[in-house]
mmCIF file of C-alpha atoms in Angstrom:
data_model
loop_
_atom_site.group_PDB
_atom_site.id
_atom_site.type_symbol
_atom_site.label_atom_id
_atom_site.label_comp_id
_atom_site.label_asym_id
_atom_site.label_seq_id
_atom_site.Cartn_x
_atom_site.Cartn_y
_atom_site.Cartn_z
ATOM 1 C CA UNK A 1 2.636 -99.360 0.582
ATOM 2 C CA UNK A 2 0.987 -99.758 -2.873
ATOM 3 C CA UNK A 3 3.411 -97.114 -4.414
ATOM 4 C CA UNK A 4 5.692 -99.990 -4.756
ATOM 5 C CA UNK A 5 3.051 -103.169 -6.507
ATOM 6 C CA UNK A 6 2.172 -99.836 -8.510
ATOM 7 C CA UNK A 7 5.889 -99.644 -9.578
ATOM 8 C CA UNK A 8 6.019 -103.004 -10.613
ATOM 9 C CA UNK A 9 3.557 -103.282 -12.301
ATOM 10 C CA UNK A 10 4.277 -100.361 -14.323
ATOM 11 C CA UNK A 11 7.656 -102.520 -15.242
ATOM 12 C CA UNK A 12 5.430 -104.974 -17.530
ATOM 13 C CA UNK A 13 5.025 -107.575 -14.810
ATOM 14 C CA UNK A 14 1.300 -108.441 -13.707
ATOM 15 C CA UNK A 15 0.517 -109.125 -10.263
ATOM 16 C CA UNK A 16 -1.034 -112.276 -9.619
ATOM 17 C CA UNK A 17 -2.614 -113.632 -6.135
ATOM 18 C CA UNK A 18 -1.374 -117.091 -5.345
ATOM 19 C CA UNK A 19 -4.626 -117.812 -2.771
ATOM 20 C CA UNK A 20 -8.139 -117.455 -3.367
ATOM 21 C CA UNK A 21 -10.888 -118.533 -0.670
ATOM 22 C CA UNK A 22 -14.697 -117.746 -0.758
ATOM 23 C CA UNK A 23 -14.170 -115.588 2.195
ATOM 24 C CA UNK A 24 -11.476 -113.225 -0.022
ATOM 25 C CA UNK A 25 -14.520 -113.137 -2.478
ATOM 26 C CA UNK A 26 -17.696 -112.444 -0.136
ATOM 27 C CA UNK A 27 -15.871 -110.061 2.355
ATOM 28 C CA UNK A 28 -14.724 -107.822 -0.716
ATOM 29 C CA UNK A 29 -10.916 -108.775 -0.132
ATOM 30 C CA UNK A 30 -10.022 -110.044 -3.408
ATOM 31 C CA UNK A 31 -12.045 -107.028 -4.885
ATOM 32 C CA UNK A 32 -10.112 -104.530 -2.750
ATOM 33 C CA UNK A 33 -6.514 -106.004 -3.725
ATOM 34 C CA UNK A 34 -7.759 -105.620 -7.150
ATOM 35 C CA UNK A 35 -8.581 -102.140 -6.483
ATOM 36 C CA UNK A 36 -5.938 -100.853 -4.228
ATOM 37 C CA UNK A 37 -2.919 -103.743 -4.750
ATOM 38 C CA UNK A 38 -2.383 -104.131 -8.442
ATOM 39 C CA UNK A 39 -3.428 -107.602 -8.234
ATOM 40 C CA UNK A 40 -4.742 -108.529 -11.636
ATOM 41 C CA UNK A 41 -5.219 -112.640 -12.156
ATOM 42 C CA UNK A 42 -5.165 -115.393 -9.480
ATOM 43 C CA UNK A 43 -3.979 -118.654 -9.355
ATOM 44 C CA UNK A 44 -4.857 -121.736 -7.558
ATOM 45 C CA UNK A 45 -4.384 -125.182 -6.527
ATOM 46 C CA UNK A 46 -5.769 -128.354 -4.339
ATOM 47 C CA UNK A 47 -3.881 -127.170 -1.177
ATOM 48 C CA UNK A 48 -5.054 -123.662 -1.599
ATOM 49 C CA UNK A 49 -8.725 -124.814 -1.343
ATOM 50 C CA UNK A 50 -8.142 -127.601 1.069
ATOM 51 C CA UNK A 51 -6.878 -124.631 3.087
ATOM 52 C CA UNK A 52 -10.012 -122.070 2.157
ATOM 53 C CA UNK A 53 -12.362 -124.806 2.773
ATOM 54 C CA UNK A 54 -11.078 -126.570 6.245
ATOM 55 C CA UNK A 55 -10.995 -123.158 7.681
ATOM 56 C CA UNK A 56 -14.124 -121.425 6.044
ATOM 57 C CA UNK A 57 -17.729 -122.048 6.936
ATOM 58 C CA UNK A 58 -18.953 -120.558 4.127
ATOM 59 C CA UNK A 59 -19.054 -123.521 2.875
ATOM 60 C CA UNK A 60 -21.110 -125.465 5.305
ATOM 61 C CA UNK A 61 -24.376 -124.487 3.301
ATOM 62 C CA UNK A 62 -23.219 -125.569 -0.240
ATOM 63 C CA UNK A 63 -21.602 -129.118 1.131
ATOM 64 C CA UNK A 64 -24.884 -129.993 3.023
ATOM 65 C CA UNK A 65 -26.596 -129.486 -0.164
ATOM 66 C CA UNK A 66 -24.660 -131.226 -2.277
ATOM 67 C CA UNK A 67 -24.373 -134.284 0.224
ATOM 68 C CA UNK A 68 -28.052 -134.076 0.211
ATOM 69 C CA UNK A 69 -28.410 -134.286 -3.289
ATOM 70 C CA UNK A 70 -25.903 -137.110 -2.893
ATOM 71 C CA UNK A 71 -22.900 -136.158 -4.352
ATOM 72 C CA UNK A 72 -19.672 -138.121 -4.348
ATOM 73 C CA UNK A 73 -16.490 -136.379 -2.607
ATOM 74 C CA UNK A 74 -15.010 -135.177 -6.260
ATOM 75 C CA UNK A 75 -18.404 -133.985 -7.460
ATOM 76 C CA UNK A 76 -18.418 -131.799 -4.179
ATOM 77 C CA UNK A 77 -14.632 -130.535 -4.984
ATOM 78 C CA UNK A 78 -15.763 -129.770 -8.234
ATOM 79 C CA UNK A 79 -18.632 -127.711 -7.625
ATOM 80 C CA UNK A 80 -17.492 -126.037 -4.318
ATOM 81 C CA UNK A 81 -14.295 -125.380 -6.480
ATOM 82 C CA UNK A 82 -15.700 -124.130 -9.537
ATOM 83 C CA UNK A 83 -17.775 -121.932 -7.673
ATOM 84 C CA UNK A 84 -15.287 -120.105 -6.294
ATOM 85 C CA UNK A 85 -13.420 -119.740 -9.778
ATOM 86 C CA UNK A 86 -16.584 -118.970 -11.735
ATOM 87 C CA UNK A 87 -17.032 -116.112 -8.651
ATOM 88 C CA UNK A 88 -13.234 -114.826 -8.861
ATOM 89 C CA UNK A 89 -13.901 -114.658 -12.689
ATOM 90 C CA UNK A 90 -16.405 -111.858 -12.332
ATOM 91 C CA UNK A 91 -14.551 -110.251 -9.963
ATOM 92 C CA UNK A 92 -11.691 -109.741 -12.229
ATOM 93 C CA UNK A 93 -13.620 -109.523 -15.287
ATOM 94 C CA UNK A 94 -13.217 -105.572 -15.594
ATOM 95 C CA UNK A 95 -9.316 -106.039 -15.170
ATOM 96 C CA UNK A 96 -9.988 -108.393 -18.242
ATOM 97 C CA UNK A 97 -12.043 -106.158 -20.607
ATOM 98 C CA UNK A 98 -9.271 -103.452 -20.164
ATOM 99 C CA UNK A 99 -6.179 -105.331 -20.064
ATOM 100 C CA UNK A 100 -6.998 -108.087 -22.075
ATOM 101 C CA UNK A 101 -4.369 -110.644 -20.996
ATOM 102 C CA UNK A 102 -5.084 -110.400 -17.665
ATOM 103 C CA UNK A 103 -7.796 -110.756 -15.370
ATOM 104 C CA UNK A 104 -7.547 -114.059 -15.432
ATOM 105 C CA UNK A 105 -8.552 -117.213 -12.354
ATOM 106 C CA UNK A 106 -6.589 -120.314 -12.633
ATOM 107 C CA UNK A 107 -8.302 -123.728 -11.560
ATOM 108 C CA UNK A 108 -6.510 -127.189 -11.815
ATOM 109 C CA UNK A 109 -7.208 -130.675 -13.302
ATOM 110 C CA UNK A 110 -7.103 -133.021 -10.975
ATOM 111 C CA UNK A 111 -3.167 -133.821 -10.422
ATOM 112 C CA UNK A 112 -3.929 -137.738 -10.092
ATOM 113 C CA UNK A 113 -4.395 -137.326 -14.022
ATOM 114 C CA UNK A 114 -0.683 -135.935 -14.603
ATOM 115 C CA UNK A 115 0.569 -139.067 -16.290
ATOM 116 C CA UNK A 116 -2.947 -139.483 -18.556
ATOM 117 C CA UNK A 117 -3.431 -137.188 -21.731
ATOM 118 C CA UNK A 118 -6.909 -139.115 -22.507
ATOM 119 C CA UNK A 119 -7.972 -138.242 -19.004
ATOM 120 C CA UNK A 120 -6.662 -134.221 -18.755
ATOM 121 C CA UNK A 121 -7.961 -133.768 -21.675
ATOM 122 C CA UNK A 122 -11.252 -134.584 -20.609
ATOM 123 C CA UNK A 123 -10.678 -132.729 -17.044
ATOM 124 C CA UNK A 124 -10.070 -129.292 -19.018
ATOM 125 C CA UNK A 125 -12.726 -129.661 -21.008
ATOM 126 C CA UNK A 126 -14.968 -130.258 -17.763
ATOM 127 C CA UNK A 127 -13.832 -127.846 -15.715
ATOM 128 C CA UNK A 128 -13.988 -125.063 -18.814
ATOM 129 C CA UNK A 129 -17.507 -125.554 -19.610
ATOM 130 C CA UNK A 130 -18.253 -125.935 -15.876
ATOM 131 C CA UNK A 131 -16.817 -122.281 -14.953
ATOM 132 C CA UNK A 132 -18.186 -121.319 -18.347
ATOM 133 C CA UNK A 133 -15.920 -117.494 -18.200
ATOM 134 C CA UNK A 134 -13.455 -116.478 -20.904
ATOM 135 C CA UNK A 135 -11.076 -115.162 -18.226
ATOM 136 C CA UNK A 136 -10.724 -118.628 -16.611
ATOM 137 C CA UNK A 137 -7.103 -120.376 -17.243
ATOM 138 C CA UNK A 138 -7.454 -124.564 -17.137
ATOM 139 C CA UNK A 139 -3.905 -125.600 -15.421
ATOM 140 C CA UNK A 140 -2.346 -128.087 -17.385
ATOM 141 C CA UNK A 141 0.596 -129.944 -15.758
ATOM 142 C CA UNK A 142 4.085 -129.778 -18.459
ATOM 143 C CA UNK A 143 4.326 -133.389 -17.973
ATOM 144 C CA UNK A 144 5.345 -135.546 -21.148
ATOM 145 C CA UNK A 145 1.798 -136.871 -20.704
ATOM 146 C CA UNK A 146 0.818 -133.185 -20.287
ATOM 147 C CA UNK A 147 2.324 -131.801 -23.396
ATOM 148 C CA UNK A 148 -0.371 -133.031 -25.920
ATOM 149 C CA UNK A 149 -3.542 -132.561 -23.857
ATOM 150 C CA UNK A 150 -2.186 -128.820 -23.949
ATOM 151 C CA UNK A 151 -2.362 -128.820 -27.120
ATOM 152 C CA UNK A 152 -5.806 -130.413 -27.460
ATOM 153 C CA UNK A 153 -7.202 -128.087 -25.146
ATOM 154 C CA UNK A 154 -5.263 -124.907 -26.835
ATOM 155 C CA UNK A 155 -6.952 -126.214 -30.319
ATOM 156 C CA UNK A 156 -10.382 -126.273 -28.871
ATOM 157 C CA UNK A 157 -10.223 -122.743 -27.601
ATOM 158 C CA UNK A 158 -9.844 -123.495 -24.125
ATOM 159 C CA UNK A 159 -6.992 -120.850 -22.269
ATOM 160 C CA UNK A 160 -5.141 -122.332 -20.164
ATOM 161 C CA UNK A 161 -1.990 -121.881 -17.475
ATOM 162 C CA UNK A 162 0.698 -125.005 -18.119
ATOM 163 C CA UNK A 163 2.196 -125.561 -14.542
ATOM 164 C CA UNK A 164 4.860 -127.219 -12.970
ATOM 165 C CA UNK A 165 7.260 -126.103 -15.622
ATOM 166 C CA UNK A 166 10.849 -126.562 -14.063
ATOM 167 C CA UNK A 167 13.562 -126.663 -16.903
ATOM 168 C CA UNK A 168 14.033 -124.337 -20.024
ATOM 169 C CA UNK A 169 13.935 -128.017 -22.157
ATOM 170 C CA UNK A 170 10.493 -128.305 -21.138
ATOM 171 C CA UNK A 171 9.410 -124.864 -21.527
ATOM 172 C CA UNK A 172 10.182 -124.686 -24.863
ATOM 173 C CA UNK A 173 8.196 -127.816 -25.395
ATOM 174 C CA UNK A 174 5.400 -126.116 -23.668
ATOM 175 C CA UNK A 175 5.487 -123.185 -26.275
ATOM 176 C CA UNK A 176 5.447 -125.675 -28.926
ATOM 177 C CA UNK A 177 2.804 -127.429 -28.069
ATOM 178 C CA UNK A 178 0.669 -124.095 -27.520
ATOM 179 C CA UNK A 179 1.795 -122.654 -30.586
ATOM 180 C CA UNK A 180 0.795 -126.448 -32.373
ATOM 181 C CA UNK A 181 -2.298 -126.096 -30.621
ATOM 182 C CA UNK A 182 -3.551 -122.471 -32.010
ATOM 183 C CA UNK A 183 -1.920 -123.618 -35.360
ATOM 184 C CA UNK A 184 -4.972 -126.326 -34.917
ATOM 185 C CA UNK A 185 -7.433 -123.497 -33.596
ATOM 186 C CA UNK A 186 -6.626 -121.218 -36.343
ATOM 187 C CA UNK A 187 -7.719 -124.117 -39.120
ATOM 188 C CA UNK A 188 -10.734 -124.480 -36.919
ATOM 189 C CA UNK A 189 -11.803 -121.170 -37.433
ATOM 190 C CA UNK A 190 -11.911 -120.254 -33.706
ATOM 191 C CA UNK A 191 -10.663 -116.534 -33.120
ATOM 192 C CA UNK A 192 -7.359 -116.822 -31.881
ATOM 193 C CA UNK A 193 -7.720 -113.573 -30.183
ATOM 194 C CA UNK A 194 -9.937 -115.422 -27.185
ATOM 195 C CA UNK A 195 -7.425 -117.659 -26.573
ATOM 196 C CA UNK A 196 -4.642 -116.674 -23.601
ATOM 197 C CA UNK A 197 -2.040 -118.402 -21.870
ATOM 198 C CA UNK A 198 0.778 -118.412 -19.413
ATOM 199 C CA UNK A 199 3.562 -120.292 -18.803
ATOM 200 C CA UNK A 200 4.516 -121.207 -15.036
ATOM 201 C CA UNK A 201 8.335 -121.653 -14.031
ATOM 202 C CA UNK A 202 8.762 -122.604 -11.323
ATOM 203 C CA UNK A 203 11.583 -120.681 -8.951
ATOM 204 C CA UNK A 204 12.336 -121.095 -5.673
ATOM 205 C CA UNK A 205 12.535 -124.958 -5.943
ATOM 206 C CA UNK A 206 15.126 -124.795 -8.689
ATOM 207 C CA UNK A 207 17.320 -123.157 -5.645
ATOM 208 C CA UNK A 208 16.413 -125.046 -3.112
ATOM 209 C CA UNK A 209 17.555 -128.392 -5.201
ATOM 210 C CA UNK A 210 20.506 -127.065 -6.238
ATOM 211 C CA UNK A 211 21.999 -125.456 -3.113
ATOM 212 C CA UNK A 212 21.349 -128.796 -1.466
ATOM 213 C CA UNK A 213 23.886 -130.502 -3.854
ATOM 214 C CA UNK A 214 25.980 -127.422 -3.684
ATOM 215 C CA UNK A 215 26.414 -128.062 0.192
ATOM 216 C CA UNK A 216 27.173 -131.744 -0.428
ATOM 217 C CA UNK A 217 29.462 -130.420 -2.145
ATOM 218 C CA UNK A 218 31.216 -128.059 0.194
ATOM 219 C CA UNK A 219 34.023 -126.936 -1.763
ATOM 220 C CA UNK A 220 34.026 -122.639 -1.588
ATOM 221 C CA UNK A 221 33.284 -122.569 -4.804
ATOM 222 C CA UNK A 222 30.136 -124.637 -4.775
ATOM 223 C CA UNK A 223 29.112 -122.563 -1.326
ATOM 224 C CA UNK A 224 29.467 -119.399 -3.665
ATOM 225 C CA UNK A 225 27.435 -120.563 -5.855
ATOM 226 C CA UNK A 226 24.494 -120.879 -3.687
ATOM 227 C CA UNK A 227 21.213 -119.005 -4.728
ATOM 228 C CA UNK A 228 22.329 -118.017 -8.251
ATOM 229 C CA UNK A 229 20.303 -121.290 -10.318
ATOM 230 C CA UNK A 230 16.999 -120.387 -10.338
ATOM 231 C CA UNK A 231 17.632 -116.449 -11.392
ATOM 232 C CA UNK A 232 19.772 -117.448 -14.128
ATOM 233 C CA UNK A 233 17.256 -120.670 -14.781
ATOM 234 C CA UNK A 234 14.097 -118.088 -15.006
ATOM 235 C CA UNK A 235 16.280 -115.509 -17.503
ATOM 236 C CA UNK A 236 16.911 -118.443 -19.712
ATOM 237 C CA UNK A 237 13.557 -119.231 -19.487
ATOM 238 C CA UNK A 238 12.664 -115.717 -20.991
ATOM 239 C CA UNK A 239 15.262 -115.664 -23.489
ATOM 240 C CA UNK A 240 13.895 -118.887 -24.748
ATOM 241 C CA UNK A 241 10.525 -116.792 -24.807
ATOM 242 C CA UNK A 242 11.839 -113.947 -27.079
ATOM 243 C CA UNK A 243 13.552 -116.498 -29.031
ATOM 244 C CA UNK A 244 10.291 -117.677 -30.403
ATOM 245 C CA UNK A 245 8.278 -114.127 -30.314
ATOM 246 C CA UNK A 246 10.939 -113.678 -33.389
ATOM 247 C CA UNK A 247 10.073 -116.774 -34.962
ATOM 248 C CA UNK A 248 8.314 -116.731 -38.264
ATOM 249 C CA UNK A 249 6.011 -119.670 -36.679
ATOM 250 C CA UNK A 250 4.923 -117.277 -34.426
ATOM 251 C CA UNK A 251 4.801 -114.082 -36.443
ATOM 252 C CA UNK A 252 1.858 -116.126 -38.582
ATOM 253 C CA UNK A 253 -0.263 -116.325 -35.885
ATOM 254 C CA UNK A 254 0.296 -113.173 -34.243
ATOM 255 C CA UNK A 255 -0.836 -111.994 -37.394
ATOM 256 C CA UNK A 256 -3.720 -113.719 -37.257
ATOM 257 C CA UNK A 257 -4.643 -112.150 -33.786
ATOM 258 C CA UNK A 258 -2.973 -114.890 -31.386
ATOM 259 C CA UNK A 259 -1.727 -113.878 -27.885
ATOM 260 C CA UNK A 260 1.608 -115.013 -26.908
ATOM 261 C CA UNK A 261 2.135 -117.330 -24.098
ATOM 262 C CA UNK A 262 3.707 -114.965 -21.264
ATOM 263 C CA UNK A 263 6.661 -116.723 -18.692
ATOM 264 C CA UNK A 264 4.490 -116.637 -15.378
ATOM 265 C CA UNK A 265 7.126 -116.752 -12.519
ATOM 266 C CA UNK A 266 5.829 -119.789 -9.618
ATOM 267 C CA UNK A 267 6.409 -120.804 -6.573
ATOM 268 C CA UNK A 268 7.746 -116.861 -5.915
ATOM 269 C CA UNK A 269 8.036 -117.326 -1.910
ATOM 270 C CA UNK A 270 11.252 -117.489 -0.679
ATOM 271 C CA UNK A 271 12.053 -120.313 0.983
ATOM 272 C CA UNK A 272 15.452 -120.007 2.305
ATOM 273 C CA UNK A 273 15.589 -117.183 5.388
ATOM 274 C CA UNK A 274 18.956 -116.274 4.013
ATOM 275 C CA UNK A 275 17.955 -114.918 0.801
ATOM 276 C CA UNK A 276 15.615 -111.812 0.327
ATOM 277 C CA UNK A 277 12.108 -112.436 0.900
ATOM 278 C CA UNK A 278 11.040 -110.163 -2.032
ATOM 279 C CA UNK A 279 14.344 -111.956 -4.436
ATOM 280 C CA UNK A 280 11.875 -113.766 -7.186
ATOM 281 C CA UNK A 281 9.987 -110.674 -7.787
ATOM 282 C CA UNK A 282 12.421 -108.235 -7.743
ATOM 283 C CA UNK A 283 14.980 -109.433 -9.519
ATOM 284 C CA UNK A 284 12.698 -111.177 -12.195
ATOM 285 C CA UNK A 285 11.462 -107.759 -13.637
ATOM 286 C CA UNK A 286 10.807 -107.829 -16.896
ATOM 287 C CA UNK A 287 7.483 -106.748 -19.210
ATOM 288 C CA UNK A 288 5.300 -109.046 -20.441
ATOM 289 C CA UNK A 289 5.733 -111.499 -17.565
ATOM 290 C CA UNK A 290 3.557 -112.601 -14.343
ATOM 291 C CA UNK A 291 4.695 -113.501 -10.883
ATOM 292 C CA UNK A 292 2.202 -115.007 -9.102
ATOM 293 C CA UNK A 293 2.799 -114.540 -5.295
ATOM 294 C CA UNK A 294 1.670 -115.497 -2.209
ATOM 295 C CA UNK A 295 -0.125 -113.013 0.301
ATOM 296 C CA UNK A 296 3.376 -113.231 2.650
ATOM 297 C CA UNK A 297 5.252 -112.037 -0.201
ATOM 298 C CA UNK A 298 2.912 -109.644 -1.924
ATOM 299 C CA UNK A 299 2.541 -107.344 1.220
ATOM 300 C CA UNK A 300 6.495 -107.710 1.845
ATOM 301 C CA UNK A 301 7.618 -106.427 -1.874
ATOM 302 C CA UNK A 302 4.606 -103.675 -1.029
ATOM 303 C CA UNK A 303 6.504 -102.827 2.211
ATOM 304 C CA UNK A 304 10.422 -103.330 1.012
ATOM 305 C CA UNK A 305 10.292 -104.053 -2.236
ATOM 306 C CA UNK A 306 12.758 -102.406 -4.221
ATOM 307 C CA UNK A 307 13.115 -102.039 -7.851
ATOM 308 C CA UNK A 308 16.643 -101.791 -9.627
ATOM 309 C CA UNK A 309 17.160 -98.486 -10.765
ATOM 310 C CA UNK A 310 18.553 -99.281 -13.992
ATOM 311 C CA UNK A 311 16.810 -100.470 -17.345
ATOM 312 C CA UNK A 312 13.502 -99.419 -15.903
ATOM 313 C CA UNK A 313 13.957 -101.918 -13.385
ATOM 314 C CA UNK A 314 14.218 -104.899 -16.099
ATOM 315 C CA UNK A 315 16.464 -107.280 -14.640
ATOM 316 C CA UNK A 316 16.317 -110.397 -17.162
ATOM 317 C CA UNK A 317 16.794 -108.847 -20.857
ATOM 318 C CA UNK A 318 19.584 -109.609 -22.335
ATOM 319 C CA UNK A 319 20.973 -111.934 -19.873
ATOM 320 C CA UNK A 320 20.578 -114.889 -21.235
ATOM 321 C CA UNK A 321 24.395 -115.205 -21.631
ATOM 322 C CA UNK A 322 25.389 -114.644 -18.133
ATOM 323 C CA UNK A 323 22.506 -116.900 -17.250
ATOM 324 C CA UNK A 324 24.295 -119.859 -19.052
ATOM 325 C CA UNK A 325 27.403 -119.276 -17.515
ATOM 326 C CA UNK A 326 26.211 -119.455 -14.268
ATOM 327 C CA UNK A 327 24.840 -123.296 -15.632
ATOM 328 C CA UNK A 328 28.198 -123.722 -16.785
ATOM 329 C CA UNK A 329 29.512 -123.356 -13.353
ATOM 330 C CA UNK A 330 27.566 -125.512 -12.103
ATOM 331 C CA UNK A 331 27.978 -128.225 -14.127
ATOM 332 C CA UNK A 332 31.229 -127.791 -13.419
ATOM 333 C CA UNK A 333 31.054 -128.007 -10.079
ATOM 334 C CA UNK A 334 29.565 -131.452 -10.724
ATOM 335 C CA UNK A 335 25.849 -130.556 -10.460
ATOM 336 C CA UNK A 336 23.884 -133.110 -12.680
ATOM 337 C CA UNK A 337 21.288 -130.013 -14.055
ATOM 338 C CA UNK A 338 19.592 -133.291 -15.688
ATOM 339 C CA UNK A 339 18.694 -134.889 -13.056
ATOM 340 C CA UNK A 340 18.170 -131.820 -10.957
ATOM 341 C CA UNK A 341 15.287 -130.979 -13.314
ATOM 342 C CA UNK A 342 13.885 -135.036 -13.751
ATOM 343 C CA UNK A 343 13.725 -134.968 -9.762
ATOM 344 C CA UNK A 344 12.530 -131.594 -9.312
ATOM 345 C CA UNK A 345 9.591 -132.871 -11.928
ATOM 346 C CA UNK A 346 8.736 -135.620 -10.254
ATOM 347 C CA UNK A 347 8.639 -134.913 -6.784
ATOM 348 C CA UNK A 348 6.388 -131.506 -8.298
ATOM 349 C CA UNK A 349 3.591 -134.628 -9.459
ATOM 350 C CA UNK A 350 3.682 -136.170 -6.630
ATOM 351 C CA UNK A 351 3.255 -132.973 -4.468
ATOM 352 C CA UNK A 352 0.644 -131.786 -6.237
ATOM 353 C CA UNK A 353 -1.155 -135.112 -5.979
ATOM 354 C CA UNK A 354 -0.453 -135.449 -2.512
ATOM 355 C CA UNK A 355 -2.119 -131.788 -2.172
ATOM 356 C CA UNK A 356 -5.141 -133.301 -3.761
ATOM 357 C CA UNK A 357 -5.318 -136.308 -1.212
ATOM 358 C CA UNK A 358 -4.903 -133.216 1.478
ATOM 359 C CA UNK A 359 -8.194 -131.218 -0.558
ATOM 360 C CA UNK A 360 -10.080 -135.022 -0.612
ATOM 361 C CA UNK A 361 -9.468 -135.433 2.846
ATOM 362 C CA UNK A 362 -10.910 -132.437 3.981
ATOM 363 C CA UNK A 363 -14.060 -131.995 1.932
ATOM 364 C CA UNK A 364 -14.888 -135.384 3.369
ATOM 365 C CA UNK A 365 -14.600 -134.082 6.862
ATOM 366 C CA UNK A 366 -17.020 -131.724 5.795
ATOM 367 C CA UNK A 367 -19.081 -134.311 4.084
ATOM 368 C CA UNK A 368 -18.992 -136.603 7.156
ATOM 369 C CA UNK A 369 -20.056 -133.230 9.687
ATOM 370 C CA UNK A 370 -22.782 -132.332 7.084
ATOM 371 C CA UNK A 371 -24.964 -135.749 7.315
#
């Protein structure tokens, strides 16, 4: 079964876990996917731990205490939170000492704060100093409001995982703002080095958008055209990447020991039953990448997963072209890609921030059962 995560990740692409839960980290699970599933970083978010938390009781102990010491419902979500990260952290901290860019634990700002930079900022630099490991990753949200407090955080030495990223526009606004912020770290005289980050585009989302407005559509040529966006989106994505690897921007700080922001592949679980369930990892093979997946589809590329047999399985180099045709079609076809990407945005905010209603709601069930 692990013959084929092996595979991939001898491709270039790191294997992230999209879940983490403070039962994966007592029982030894997250340790033994580590050890026998190539799994090398996680990532997290507000419905993740509502999830861990409402279903866990290893957290009865920790909630009774901090309601005793009379802590507010956020100050309990931070430290049960934090906790966990600061625990997943040492868990992968061998994978980081030998791979260097990964073994890394991804915890969120607060997703109310997606539309404040003063206010993110300040939420990174919290929940850095609270996890207090070099192998944590701060997720920043790529929202116009986002874009600086990247930066600020980048320039202070914090490493951190922008999320929510959606259109190739944005992501190369993300690697600006990364690259402006070690630019800032560099004249600071922090070691570049210690600084890592990743950029998350998201996937599945981009197709399910689009094929919606293909259907309205309805024309065979729009119906054809189903389930090709967020492929080509992704490979444009990573073109965009390269493009500014050969930048002489970048070269100057790679010289001076900065890491380059990798393309981390999101929301990687398929969500139409028609396509492939292993189709955003195996045909978005390419080194120096991450997919971060979900258990469901981590254990189905390790059961069917299948890697293309030519170019070492790479299956976004050099595609770039064909990638913007397929764009071309569709704007063709009369799919706004503009607004596609401004809705696909905004409903990702207000997700996220309805996921952290969802993670308030139930640590103050567990408050209320605690007293």
């Amino acid at each position: 079964m692990t013959d084929r995560l092996k595979a991939l990740s001898d491709a270039g692409v790191s294997i992230w876990l999209d879940d983490l839960s403070r039962e994966r980290i007592e029982t030894g699970n997250l340790a033994e996917l580590v050890e026998k599933s190539s799994v090398v970083g996680v990532t997290t978010n507000p419905t993740i731990f509502a999830g861990a938390i409402a279903d866990g009781e290893r957290y009865d102990q920790q909630v009774r205490d901090l309601v005793a010491a009379g802590k507010d419902v956020d100050e309990v979500i931070f430290e049960l939170t934090t906790e966990d990260v600061r625990n997943a952290c040492d868990i992968l901290a061998p994978v980081a000492r030998s791979t260097k860019a990964d073994g890394r634990v991804s915890i969120e700002v607060e997703p109310t704060l997606a539309n404040d930079t003063d206010a993110t900022i300040a939420s990174a630099k919290a929940l850095w100093a609270a996890v207090d490991r070099p192998n944590a990753l701060i997720k920043i949200p790529a929202t116009k409001e986002g874009l600086p407090a990247i930066t600020a955080a980048i320039a202070e030495g914090i490493s951190v995982n922008v999320t929510l990223i959606f259109s190739v526009e944005r992501h190369r606004e993300v690697m600006d703002a990364y690259i402006a912020g070690l630019e800032q770290a560099k004249d600071k005289g922090i070691d570049l080095a210690t600084i890592q980050s990743v950029a998350s585009f998201f996937v599945s989302r981009v197709d399910t958008e689009i094929d919606a407005r293909l259907e309205k559509i309805g024309s065979d040529e729009a119906l054809a055209a189903r389930g090709k966006a967020a492929l080509a989106n992704a490979r444009l994505a990573y073109a965009a990447f390269e493009e500014v690897l050969a930048s002489d921007r970048w070269k100057a700080l790679a010289d001076a020991g900065a890491n380059p922001q990798r393309p981390l592949w999101a929301s990687t679980g398929v969500k139409n039953p028609d396509y492939p369930d292993t189709l955003y990892v195996a045909d978005l093979v390419v080194a120096d990448t991450v997919n971060t997946m979900p258990e469901k589809t981590l254990r189905a590329f390790a059961d069917h997963g299948e890697l293309s047999a030519e170019n070492g399985g790479d299956q976004v180099s050099g595609r770039g072209a064909e990638a913007q045709g397929v764009f071309d079609d569709l704007s063709a076809l009369g799919v706004d890609l503009t607004d596609v990407f401004l809705v696909l945005e905004t409903e990702g905010v207000e997700k996220f921030k309805v996921s952290w209603t969802e993670l308030v709601e139930t640590v103050k069930g567990q408050m209320e059962r605690a007293v």
